[in-house]
């Protein structure tokens, strides 16, 4: 089946500016909550790491917490596969509503789970299962949201409108960072570490209920309504393989996060099983759409690694390496995220005029060159203003990718497989490189080779540059046919 199989849609009445704006805002509202909940874990892990992992020094505790953060990423491809198939068959609206519902449940579990001191090894296991549930949710959210917003945007301003997918993604992280700063300034350190860290997860659950209600009222995209091409088949053999591998993977993960003598072996086994699961998930998509799938994995690997390195991990880097106190580091992180969020529409607008490819080459080419100096100079910074300037410069460059991340992927696939085609390869690249960014960085630091992480970021950015140079400009060759 070729990528041109989707039939040309019949003429329809043009969408008014108000309808288009309402659809974009409705689709992006849940995206904000999804990413708020996701980043709340990262932002508050400094405080609750010892609640679930009481043994070892601070770096060791953070490594274990970061490992569970990575496990959540590991679940994203599964969520992308399940809800990508669901959104392609039942509609983007259905996929978006289901995703935010799952996130609500995951957040409540984290907020209510007792610590290791009360229930022992059951505490990290429950935390692990909650993160798996949230990973399934976010894996489905990205594909459905990116697809819906790209399809609802007009042809001439598709880059601009779809950039709000990352605006809300960053806004979610920004709100999580803002909640962190507020709690740091209203609660004592003892109260924050004891019970205050649970507050943001209760907040996230309440917000998810509100957005669930909002999403039940949004309209379906015209692209999905016009689908006439049969969906790519899902074989029973693939379902059986994926199901069996998932059960084995979850079992190994649960054992791996206990104090059992063979926990380390179980963790390695879980990684191997997870890789096998990804292969089983991706094989049919790669066989039918190989260039698009591999291109998205390559772009996502570079973009996600840089994004998490300069946002999520940077919060810990400012404390553990640069020597800023937690409150100052939180304020710097908050300021850089605010600026980063505000410039997304500008870069999206630029892509509509200069081309998607130009923006990608800028982001990954310059990004590969500046990673080392940005990290090196930030590590030596003593002024919050200097640290802000360095981090924001890196994020400014990355906006060439983040602002058009959704639309570039959506424009590569035909309608009948678009949600899955966007979600699954993105989730795989994100899990392999974005989800492990913090853990890899902390590992380099633990081994006394922290600068090795700077080179690692540069190398993966170079991979993104290579893919960008080989990729056609999706704005000029888009498979989104509707205006």
PDB file of C-alpha atoms in Angstrom, residues 206-481:
ATOM      1  CA  UNK A 206      -8.356  17.469  39.000  1.00  0.00           C
ATOM      2  CA  UNK A 207      -7.220  19.293  35.855  1.00  0.00           C
ATOM      3  CA  UNK A 208      -7.464  16.051  33.881  1.00  0.00           C
ATOM      4  CA  UNK A 209     -11.128  15.674  34.867  1.00  0.00           C
ATOM      5  CA  UNK A 210     -11.834  19.200  33.587  1.00  0.00           C
ATOM      6  CA  UNK A 211     -10.094  18.569  30.269  1.00  0.00           C
ATOM      7  CA  UNK A 212     -11.840  15.205  29.867  1.00  0.00           C
ATOM      8  CA  UNK A 213     -15.100  17.133  29.906  1.00  0.00           C
ATOM      9  CA  UNK A 214     -13.766  19.763  27.448  1.00  0.00           C
ATOM     10  CA  UNK A 215     -12.585  17.134  24.979  1.00  0.00           C
ATOM     11  CA  UNK A 216     -15.969  15.465  24.825  1.00  0.00           C
ATOM     12  CA  UNK A 217     -17.180  18.662  23.111  1.00  0.00           C
ATOM     13  CA  UNK A 218     -14.546  19.120  20.376  1.00  0.00           C
ATOM     14  CA  UNK A 219     -15.343  18.282  16.746  1.00  0.00           C
ATOM     15  CA  UNK A 220     -13.733  15.517  14.740  1.00  0.00           C
ATOM     16  CA  UNK A 221     -11.183  16.468  12.090  1.00  0.00           C
ATOM     17  CA  UNK A 222     -12.372  16.569   8.476  1.00  0.00           C
ATOM     18  CA  UNK A 223      -9.377  14.466   7.434  1.00  0.00           C
ATOM     19  CA  UNK A 224     -10.550  11.558   9.559  1.00  0.00           C
ATOM     20  CA  UNK A 225     -14.147  11.938   8.404  1.00  0.00           C
ATOM     21  CA  UNK A 226     -13.002  11.753   4.773  1.00  0.00           C
ATOM     22  CA  UNK A 227     -11.013   8.520   5.117  1.00  0.00           C
ATOM     23  CA  UNK A 228     -11.938   5.986   2.455  1.00  0.00           C
ATOM     24  CA  UNK A 229      -8.769   3.864   2.463  1.00  0.00           C
ATOM     25  CA  UNK A 230      -8.789   0.627   4.472  1.00  0.00           C
ATOM     26  CA  UNK A 231      -6.688   0.690   7.608  1.00  0.00           C
ATOM     27  CA  UNK A 232      -3.452  -1.274   7.715  1.00  0.00           C
ATOM     28  CA  UNK A 233      -4.302  -4.698   9.158  1.00  0.00           C
ATOM     29  CA  UNK A 234      -3.206  -5.817  12.633  1.00  0.00           C
ATOM     30  CA  UNK A 235      -2.540  -9.546  12.698  1.00  0.00           C
ATOM     31  CA  UNK A 236      -3.412 -11.843  15.578  1.00  0.00           C
ATOM     32  CA  UNK A 237       0.172 -13.014  15.532  1.00  0.00           C
ATOM     33  CA  UNK A 238       1.427  -9.481  16.214  1.00  0.00           C
ATOM     34  CA  UNK A 239      -1.081  -9.036  19.047  1.00  0.00           C
ATOM     35  CA  UNK A 240       0.000 -12.350  20.603  1.00  0.00           C
ATOM     36  CA  UNK A 241       3.701 -11.466  20.351  1.00  0.00           C
ATOM     37  CA  UNK A 242       3.214  -8.007  21.785  1.00  0.00           C
ATOM     38  CA  UNK A 243       0.992  -9.267  24.614  1.00  0.00           C
ATOM     39  CA  UNK A 244       3.409 -11.986  25.648  1.00  0.00           C
ATOM     40  CA  UNK A 245       6.439  -9.716  25.498  1.00  0.00           C
ATOM     41  CA  UNK A 246       4.647  -7.023  27.517  1.00  0.00           C
ATOM     42  CA  UNK A 247       3.721  -9.438  30.308  1.00  0.00           C
ATOM     43  CA  UNK A 248       7.297 -10.678  30.515  1.00  0.00           C
ATOM     44  CA  UNK A 249       8.670  -7.123  30.433  1.00  0.00           C
ATOM     45  CA  UNK A 250       6.413  -5.846  33.223  1.00  0.00           C
ATOM     46  CA  UNK A 251       7.247  -8.869  35.363  1.00  0.00           C
ATOM     47  CA  UNK A 252      10.967  -8.281  34.929  1.00  0.00           C
ATOM     48  CA  UNK A 253      10.582  -4.561  35.697  1.00  0.00           C
ATOM     49  CA  UNK A 254       8.681  -5.239  38.914  1.00  0.00           C
ATOM     50  CA  UNK A 255      11.393  -7.631  40.114  1.00  0.00           C
ATOM     51  CA  UNK A 256      14.107  -5.236  38.955  1.00  0.00           C
ATOM     52  CA  UNK A 257      12.903  -2.449  41.243  1.00  0.00           C
ATOM     53  CA  UNK A 258      12.838  -4.551  44.394  1.00  0.00           C
ATOM     54  CA  UNK A 259      15.720  -5.487  46.687  1.00  0.00           C
ATOM     55  CA  UNK A 260      15.856  -9.062  45.382  1.00  0.00           C
ATOM     56  CA  UNK A 261      19.383 -10.469  44.891  1.00  0.00           C
ATOM     57  CA  UNK A 262      18.757 -10.935  41.163  1.00  0.00           C
ATOM     58  CA  UNK A 263      17.199  -7.464  40.668  1.00  0.00           C
ATOM     59  CA  UNK A 264      20.042  -6.245  38.457  1.00  0.00           C
ATOM     60  CA  UNK A 265      19.704  -9.261  36.159  1.00  0.00           C
ATOM     61  CA  UNK A 266      15.965  -8.677  35.939  1.00  0.00           C
ATOM     62  CA  UNK A 267      16.543  -5.058  34.911  1.00  0.00           C
ATOM     63  CA  UNK A 268      18.807  -6.110  32.035  1.00  0.00           C
ATOM     64  CA  UNK A 269      16.235  -8.722  31.028  1.00  0.00           C
ATOM     65  CA  UNK A 270      13.489  -6.092  31.042  1.00  0.00           C
ATOM     66  CA  UNK A 271      15.497  -3.859  28.703  1.00  0.00           C
ATOM     67  CA  UNK A 272      16.051  -6.742  26.272  1.00  0.00           C
ATOM     68  CA  UNK A 273      12.370  -7.673  26.346  1.00  0.00           C
ATOM     69  CA  UNK A 274      11.362  -4.045  25.827  1.00  0.00           C
ATOM     70  CA  UNK A 275      13.549  -3.787  22.736  1.00  0.00           C
ATOM     71  CA  UNK A 276      11.940  -6.966  21.396  1.00  0.00           C
ATOM     72  CA  UNK A 277       8.505  -5.467  22.096  1.00  0.00           C
ATOM     73  CA  UNK A 278       9.383  -2.327  20.147  1.00  0.00           C
ATOM     74  CA  UNK A 279      10.507  -4.463  17.216  1.00  0.00           C
ATOM     75  CA  UNK A 280       7.224  -6.378  17.244  1.00  0.00           C
ATOM     76  CA  UNK A 281       5.247  -3.120  17.388  1.00  0.00           C
ATOM     77  CA  UNK A 282       7.158  -1.322  14.658  1.00  0.00           C
ATOM     78  CA  UNK A 283       7.739  -4.141  12.141  1.00  0.00           C
ATOM     79  CA  UNK A 284       4.444  -3.757  10.201  1.00  0.00           C
ATOM     80  CA  UNK A 285       4.748   0.056  10.054  1.00  0.00           C
ATOM     81  CA  UNK A 286       8.378  -0.104   8.934  1.00  0.00           C
ATOM     82  CA  UNK A 287       7.523  -2.638   6.232  1.00  0.00           C
ATOM     83  CA  UNK A 288       4.771  -0.413   4.782  1.00  0.00           C
ATOM     84  CA  UNK A 289       6.235   3.066   5.431  1.00  0.00           C
ATOM     85  CA  UNK A 290       9.997   2.559   5.979  1.00  0.00           C
ATOM     86  CA  UNK A 291      11.393   5.992   5.064  1.00  0.00           C
ATOM     87  CA  UNK A 292       8.831   7.940   7.042  1.00  0.00           C
ATOM     88  CA  UNK A 293       9.122   5.728  10.116  1.00  0.00           C
ATOM     89  CA  UNK A 294      12.926   5.817  10.261  1.00  0.00           C
ATOM     90  CA  UNK A 295      13.004   9.564   9.572  1.00  0.00           C
ATOM     91  CA  UNK A 296      10.710  10.266  12.517  1.00  0.00           C
ATOM     92  CA  UNK A 297      12.773   8.048  14.820  1.00  0.00           C
ATOM     93  CA  UNK A 298      15.951   9.907  13.836  1.00  0.00           C
ATOM     94  CA  UNK A 299      14.454  13.378  14.222  1.00  0.00           C
ATOM     95  CA  UNK A 300      12.844  12.460  17.526  1.00  0.00           C
ATOM     96  CA  UNK A 301      16.028  10.942  18.932  1.00  0.00           C
ATOM     97  CA  UNK A 302      17.889  14.221  18.466  1.00  0.00           C
ATOM     98  CA  UNK A 303      15.041  16.569  19.324  1.00  0.00           C
ATOM     99  CA  UNK A 304      13.896  14.721  22.438  1.00  0.00           C
ATOM    100  CA  UNK A 305      17.405  14.268  23.818  1.00  0.00           C
ATOM    101  CA  UNK A 306      18.136  17.985  23.474  1.00  0.00           C
ATOM    102  CA  UNK A 307      14.757  18.985  24.882  1.00  0.00           C
ATOM    103  CA  UNK A 308      15.059  16.872  28.023  1.00  0.00           C
ATOM    104  CA  UNK A 309      18.737  17.711  28.465  1.00  0.00           C
ATOM    105  CA  UNK A 310      18.047  21.456  28.516  1.00  0.00           C
ATOM    106  CA  UNK A 311      14.789  21.332  30.498  1.00  0.00           C
ATOM    107  CA  UNK A 312      14.162  18.328  32.746  1.00  0.00           C
ATOM    108  CA  UNK A 313      17.766  17.328  33.428  1.00  0.00           C
ATOM    109  CA  UNK A 314      18.991  20.919  33.508  1.00  0.00           C
ATOM    110  CA  UNK A 315      17.098  21.472  36.756  1.00  0.00           C
ATOM    111  CA  UNK A 316      19.275  18.846  38.455  1.00  0.00           C
ATOM    112  CA  UNK A 317      22.406  19.939  36.573  1.00  0.00           C
ATOM    113  CA  UNK A 318      22.061  23.436  38.003  1.00  0.00           C
ATOM    114  CA  UNK A 319      21.909  21.997  41.534  1.00  0.00           C
ATOM    115  CA  UNK A 320      24.356  19.075  41.413  1.00  0.00           C
ATOM    116  CA  UNK A 321      26.968  20.500  39.024  1.00  0.00           C
ATOM    117  CA  UNK A 322      26.670  24.295  38.852  1.00  0.00           C
ATOM    118  CA  UNK A 323      26.040  24.539  42.597  1.00  0.00           C
ATOM    119  CA  UNK A 324      22.866  26.651  42.633  1.00  0.00           C
ATOM    120  CA  UNK A 325      20.403  26.059  45.455  1.00  0.00           C
ATOM    121  CA  UNK A 326      17.151  24.311  44.548  1.00  0.00           C
ATOM    122  CA  UNK A 327      15.021  27.456  44.671  1.00  0.00           C
ATOM    123  CA  UNK A 328      17.352  29.415  42.369  1.00  0.00           C
ATOM    124  CA  UNK A 329      17.625  26.486  39.975  1.00  0.00           C
ATOM    125  CA  UNK A 330      13.824  26.271  39.876  1.00  0.00           C
ATOM    126  CA  UNK A 331      13.530  29.978  39.104  1.00  0.00           C
ATOM    127  CA  UNK A 332      16.089  29.739  36.266  1.00  0.00           C
ATOM    128  CA  UNK A 333      14.255  26.740  34.857  1.00  0.00           C
ATOM    129  CA  UNK A 334      10.952  28.595  35.059  1.00  0.00           C
ATOM    130  CA  UNK A 335      12.315  31.648  33.222  1.00  0.00           C
ATOM    131  CA  UNK A 336      13.904  29.655  30.390  1.00  0.00           C
ATOM    132  CA  UNK A 337      10.743  27.613  29.874  1.00  0.00           C
ATOM    133  CA  UNK A 338       8.609  30.762  29.694  1.00  0.00           C
ATOM    134  CA  UNK A 339      10.799  32.275  26.984  1.00  0.00           C
ATOM    135  CA  UNK A 340      10.984  28.950  25.148  1.00  0.00           C
ATOM    136  CA  UNK A 341       7.204  28.648  25.102  1.00  0.00           C
ATOM    137  CA  UNK A 342       6.630  32.158  23.778  1.00  0.00           C
ATOM    138  CA  UNK A 343       8.888  31.784  20.727  1.00  0.00           C
ATOM    139  CA  UNK A 344       7.297  28.566  19.395  1.00  0.00           C
ATOM    140  CA  UNK A 345       4.658  30.318  17.225  1.00  0.00           C
ATOM    141  CA  UNK A 346       7.366  32.573  15.764  1.00  0.00           C
ATOM    142  CA  UNK A 347       9.360  29.579  14.542  1.00  0.00           C
ATOM    143  CA  UNK A 348       6.182  27.841  13.356  1.00  0.00           C
ATOM    144  CA  UNK A 349       5.283  30.954  11.350  1.00  0.00           C
ATOM    145  CA  UNK A 350       8.826  31.042   9.923  1.00  0.00           C
ATOM    146  CA  UNK A 351       8.492  27.425   8.752  1.00  0.00           C
ATOM    147  CA  UNK A 352       5.427  28.383   6.705  1.00  0.00           C
ATOM    148  CA  UNK A 353       7.607  30.890   4.814  1.00  0.00           C
ATOM    149  CA  UNK A 354      11.143  29.466   4.882  1.00  0.00           C
ATOM    150  CA  UNK A 355      10.238  25.768   4.773  1.00  0.00           C
ATOM    151  CA  UNK A 356      10.260  22.945   7.322  1.00  0.00           C
ATOM    152  CA  UNK A 357      13.608  21.611   6.129  1.00  0.00           C
ATOM    153  CA  UNK A 358      15.383  24.935   6.667  1.00  0.00           C
ATOM    154  CA  UNK A 359      14.219  25.053  10.277  1.00  0.00           C
ATOM    155  CA  UNK A 360      15.275  21.470  10.974  1.00  0.00           C
ATOM    156  CA  UNK A 361      18.762  21.968   9.536  1.00  0.00           C
ATOM    157  CA  UNK A 362      19.173  25.103  11.654  1.00  0.00           C
ATOM    158  CA  UNK A 363      18.047  23.370  14.855  1.00  0.00           C
ATOM    159  CA  UNK A 364      20.211  20.272  14.577  1.00  0.00           C
ATOM    160  CA  UNK A 365      23.214  21.799  12.804  1.00  0.00           C
ATOM    161  CA  UNK A 366      23.687  24.662  15.244  1.00  0.00           C
ATOM    162  CA  UNK A 367      22.533  22.457  18.129  1.00  0.00           C
ATOM    163  CA  UNK A 368      25.326  19.960  17.510  1.00  0.00           C
ATOM    164  CA  UNK A 369      27.899  22.761  17.620  1.00  0.00           C
ATOM    165  CA  UNK A 370      26.761  24.492  20.805  1.00  0.00           C
ATOM    166  CA  UNK A 371      26.008  21.555  23.133  1.00  0.00           C
ATOM    167  CA  UNK A 372      29.538  21.348  24.571  1.00  0.00           C
ATOM    168  CA  UNK A 373      30.017  25.074  25.240  1.00  0.00           C
ATOM    169  CA  UNK A 374      26.513  25.486  26.700  1.00  0.00           C
ATOM    170  CA  UNK A 375      26.960  22.697  29.248  1.00  0.00           C
ATOM    171  CA  UNK A 376      30.579  23.580  30.018  1.00  0.00           C
ATOM    172  CA  UNK A 377      29.882  27.260  30.620  1.00  0.00           C
ATOM    173  CA  UNK A 378      26.691  26.575  32.583  1.00  0.00           C
ATOM    174  CA  UNK A 379      28.627  24.238  34.883  1.00  0.00           C
ATOM    175  CA  UNK A 380      30.957  27.137  35.766  1.00  0.00           C
ATOM    176  CA  UNK A 381      28.268  29.825  35.962  1.00  0.00           C
ATOM    177  CA  UNK A 382      27.833  31.649  39.255  1.00  0.00           C
ATOM    178  CA  UNK A 383      25.275  34.191  38.072  1.00  0.00           C
ATOM    179  CA  UNK A 384      21.633  33.130  37.523  1.00  0.00           C
ATOM    180  CA  UNK A 385      21.447  35.600  34.616  1.00  0.00           C
ATOM    181  CA  UNK A 386      24.393  33.949  32.848  1.00  0.00           C
ATOM    182  CA  UNK A 387      22.944  30.484  33.378  1.00  0.00           C
ATOM    183  CA  UNK A 388      19.594  31.683  32.002  1.00  0.00           C
ATOM    184  CA  UNK A 389      21.231  33.192  28.910  1.00  0.00           C
ATOM    185  CA  UNK A 390      23.153  30.016  28.087  1.00  0.00           C
ATOM    186  CA  UNK A 391      20.209  27.674  28.525  1.00  0.00           C
ATOM    187  CA  UNK A 392      17.799  29.935  26.652  1.00  0.00           C
ATOM    188  CA  UNK A 393      20.252  30.224  23.738  1.00  0.00           C
ATOM    189  CA  UNK A 394      20.239  26.428  23.417  1.00  0.00           C
ATOM    190  CA  UNK A 395      16.438  26.289  23.608  1.00  0.00           C
ATOM    191  CA  UNK A 396      16.127  29.103  21.059  1.00  0.00           C
ATOM    192  CA  UNK A 397      18.063  26.980  18.575  1.00  0.00           C
ATOM    193  CA  UNK A 398      15.997  23.891  19.390  1.00  0.00           C
ATOM    194  CA  UNK A 399      12.800  25.796  18.597  1.00  0.00           C
ATOM    195  CA  UNK A 400      13.602  25.200  14.949  1.00  0.00           C
ATOM    196  CA  UNK A 401      12.599  21.580  15.635  1.00  0.00           C
ATOM    197  CA  UNK A 402      10.140  21.760  18.518  1.00  0.00           C
ATOM    198  CA  UNK A 403       7.832  24.293  16.860  1.00  0.00           C
ATOM    199  CA  UNK A 404       7.252  22.033  13.845  1.00  0.00           C
ATOM    200  CA  UNK A 405       7.719  18.658  15.490  1.00  0.00           C
ATOM    201  CA  UNK A 406       4.024  17.805  15.166  1.00  0.00           C
ATOM    202  CA  UNK A 407       3.388  19.022  11.631  1.00  0.00           C
ATOM    203  CA  UNK A 408       6.522  17.535  10.049  1.00  0.00           C
ATOM    204  CA  UNK A 409       5.540  14.082  11.263  1.00  0.00           C
ATOM    205  CA  UNK A 410       1.861  14.436  10.396  1.00  0.00           C
ATOM    206  CA  UNK A 411       2.637  15.608   6.856  1.00  0.00           C
ATOM    207  CA  UNK A 412       4.636  12.445   6.168  1.00  0.00           C
ATOM    208  CA  UNK A 413       1.725   9.980   6.522  1.00  0.00           C
ATOM    209  CA  UNK A 414      -1.626   9.417   4.783  1.00  0.00           C
ATOM    210  CA  UNK A 415      -4.778   9.904   6.859  1.00  0.00           C
ATOM    211  CA  UNK A 416      -5.709   6.266   7.443  1.00  0.00           C
ATOM    212  CA  UNK A 417      -2.466   5.550   9.325  1.00  0.00           C
ATOM    213  CA  UNK A 418      -1.442   9.057  10.403  1.00  0.00           C
ATOM    214  CA  UNK A 419      -2.079   8.857  14.162  1.00  0.00           C
ATOM    215  CA  UNK A 420      -0.182   5.579  14.423  1.00  0.00           C
ATOM    216  CA  UNK A 421       2.526   6.727  12.009  1.00  0.00           C
ATOM    217  CA  UNK A 422       3.149   9.890  14.018  1.00  0.00           C
ATOM    218  CA  UNK A 423       2.854   8.324  17.473  1.00  0.00           C
ATOM    219  CA  UNK A 424       4.768   5.035  17.289  1.00  0.00           C
ATOM    220  CA  UNK A 425       8.127   6.054  15.755  1.00  0.00           C
ATOM    221  CA  UNK A 426       8.079   9.248  17.837  1.00  0.00           C
ATOM    222  CA  UNK A 427       7.488   7.229  20.994  1.00  0.00           C
ATOM    223  CA  UNK A 428      10.290   4.786  20.165  1.00  0.00           C
ATOM    224  CA  UNK A 429      12.813   7.557  19.513  1.00  0.00           C
ATOM    225  CA  UNK A 430      11.618   9.453  22.572  1.00  0.00           C
ATOM    226  CA  UNK A 431      11.867   6.409  24.831  1.00  0.00           C
ATOM    227  CA  UNK A 432      15.331   5.442  23.612  1.00  0.00           C
ATOM    228  CA  UNK A 433      16.892   8.913  23.804  1.00  0.00           C
ATOM    229  CA  UNK A 434      14.584  11.383  25.563  1.00  0.00           C
ATOM    230  CA  UNK A 435      13.526   9.027  28.339  1.00  0.00           C
ATOM    231  CA  UNK A 436      17.079   7.942  29.084  1.00  0.00           C
ATOM    232  CA  UNK A 437      18.647  11.430  28.853  1.00  0.00           C
ATOM    233  CA  UNK A 438      18.566  12.092  32.576  1.00  0.00           C
ATOM    234  CA  UNK A 439      19.737   8.601  33.510  1.00  0.00           C
ATOM    235  CA  UNK A 440      22.606   8.710  31.005  1.00  0.00           C
ATOM    236  CA  UNK A 441      23.642  12.164  32.241  1.00  0.00           C
ATOM    237  CA  UNK A 442      23.615  11.024  35.877  1.00  0.00           C
ATOM    238  CA  UNK A 443      25.558   7.878  34.939  1.00  0.00           C
ATOM    239  CA  UNK A 444      28.292   9.964  33.309  1.00  0.00           C
ATOM    240  CA  UNK A 445      28.403  12.135  36.431  1.00  0.00           C
ATOM    241  CA  UNK A 446      28.502   9.124  38.756  1.00  0.00           C
ATOM    242  CA  UNK A 447      31.437   7.712  36.797  1.00  0.00           C
ATOM    243  CA  UNK A 448      33.325  11.019  36.948  1.00  0.00           C
ATOM    244  CA  UNK A 449      32.962  11.585  33.182  1.00  0.00           C
ATOM    245  CA  UNK A 450      30.278  14.257  33.132  1.00  0.00           C
ATOM    246  CA  UNK A 451      31.609  15.956  29.994  1.00  0.00           C
ATOM    247  CA  UNK A 452      30.985  12.723  28.100  1.00  0.00           C
ATOM    248  CA  UNK A 453      27.302  13.581  28.183  1.00  0.00           C
ATOM    249  CA  UNK A 454      27.977  16.841  26.341  1.00  0.00           C
ATOM    250  CA  UNK A 455      29.610  14.904  23.501  1.00  0.00           C
ATOM    251  CA  UNK A 456      26.760  12.397  23.517  1.00  0.00           C
ATOM    252  CA  UNK A 457      24.219  15.199  22.959  1.00  0.00           C
ATOM    253  CA  UNK A 458      26.305  16.635  20.094  1.00  0.00           C
ATOM    254  CA  UNK A 459      26.616  13.236  18.410  1.00  0.00           C
ATOM    255  CA  UNK A 460      22.879  12.508  18.457  1.00  0.00           C
ATOM    256  CA  UNK A 461      22.160  16.026  17.221  1.00  0.00           C
ATOM    257  CA  UNK A 462      24.428  15.276  14.256  1.00  0.00           C
ATOM    258  CA  UNK A 463      22.212  12.267  13.493  1.00  0.00           C
ATOM    259  CA  UNK A 464      19.202  14.592  13.433  1.00  0.00           C
ATOM    260  CA  UNK A 465      21.047  16.899  11.059  1.00  0.00           C
ATOM    261  CA  UNK A 466      21.766  14.022   8.680  1.00  0.00           C
ATOM    262  CA  UNK A 467      18.096  13.012   8.602  1.00  0.00           C
ATOM    263  CA  UNK A 468      17.051  16.630   8.024  1.00  0.00           C
ATOM    264  CA  UNK A 469      19.360  16.967   5.035  1.00  0.00           C
ATOM    265  CA  UNK A 470      17.970  13.775   3.473  1.00  0.00           C
ATOM    266  CA  UNK A 471      14.313  14.626   4.151  1.00  0.00           C
ATOM    267  CA  UNK A 472      12.077  16.320   1.595  1.00  0.00           C
ATOM    268  CA  UNK A 473      10.433  19.562   2.723  1.00  0.00           C
ATOM    269  CA  UNK A 474       7.163  18.223   4.105  1.00  0.00           C
ATOM    270  CA  UNK A 475       5.454  21.589   3.774  1.00  0.00           C
ATOM    271  CA  UNK A 476       5.807  21.368  -0.004  1.00  0.00           C
ATOM    272  CA  UNK A 477       5.016  17.648  -0.219  1.00  0.00           C
ATOM    273  CA  UNK A 478       2.377  17.273   2.525  1.00  0.00           C
ATOM    274  CA  UNK A 479       0.021  14.292   2.605  1.00  0.00           C
ATOM    275  CA  UNK A 480      -2.549  16.312   4.572  1.00  0.00           C
ATOM    276  CA  UNK A 481      -4.905  17.039   1.680  1.00  0.00           C
TER     277      UNK A 481
END
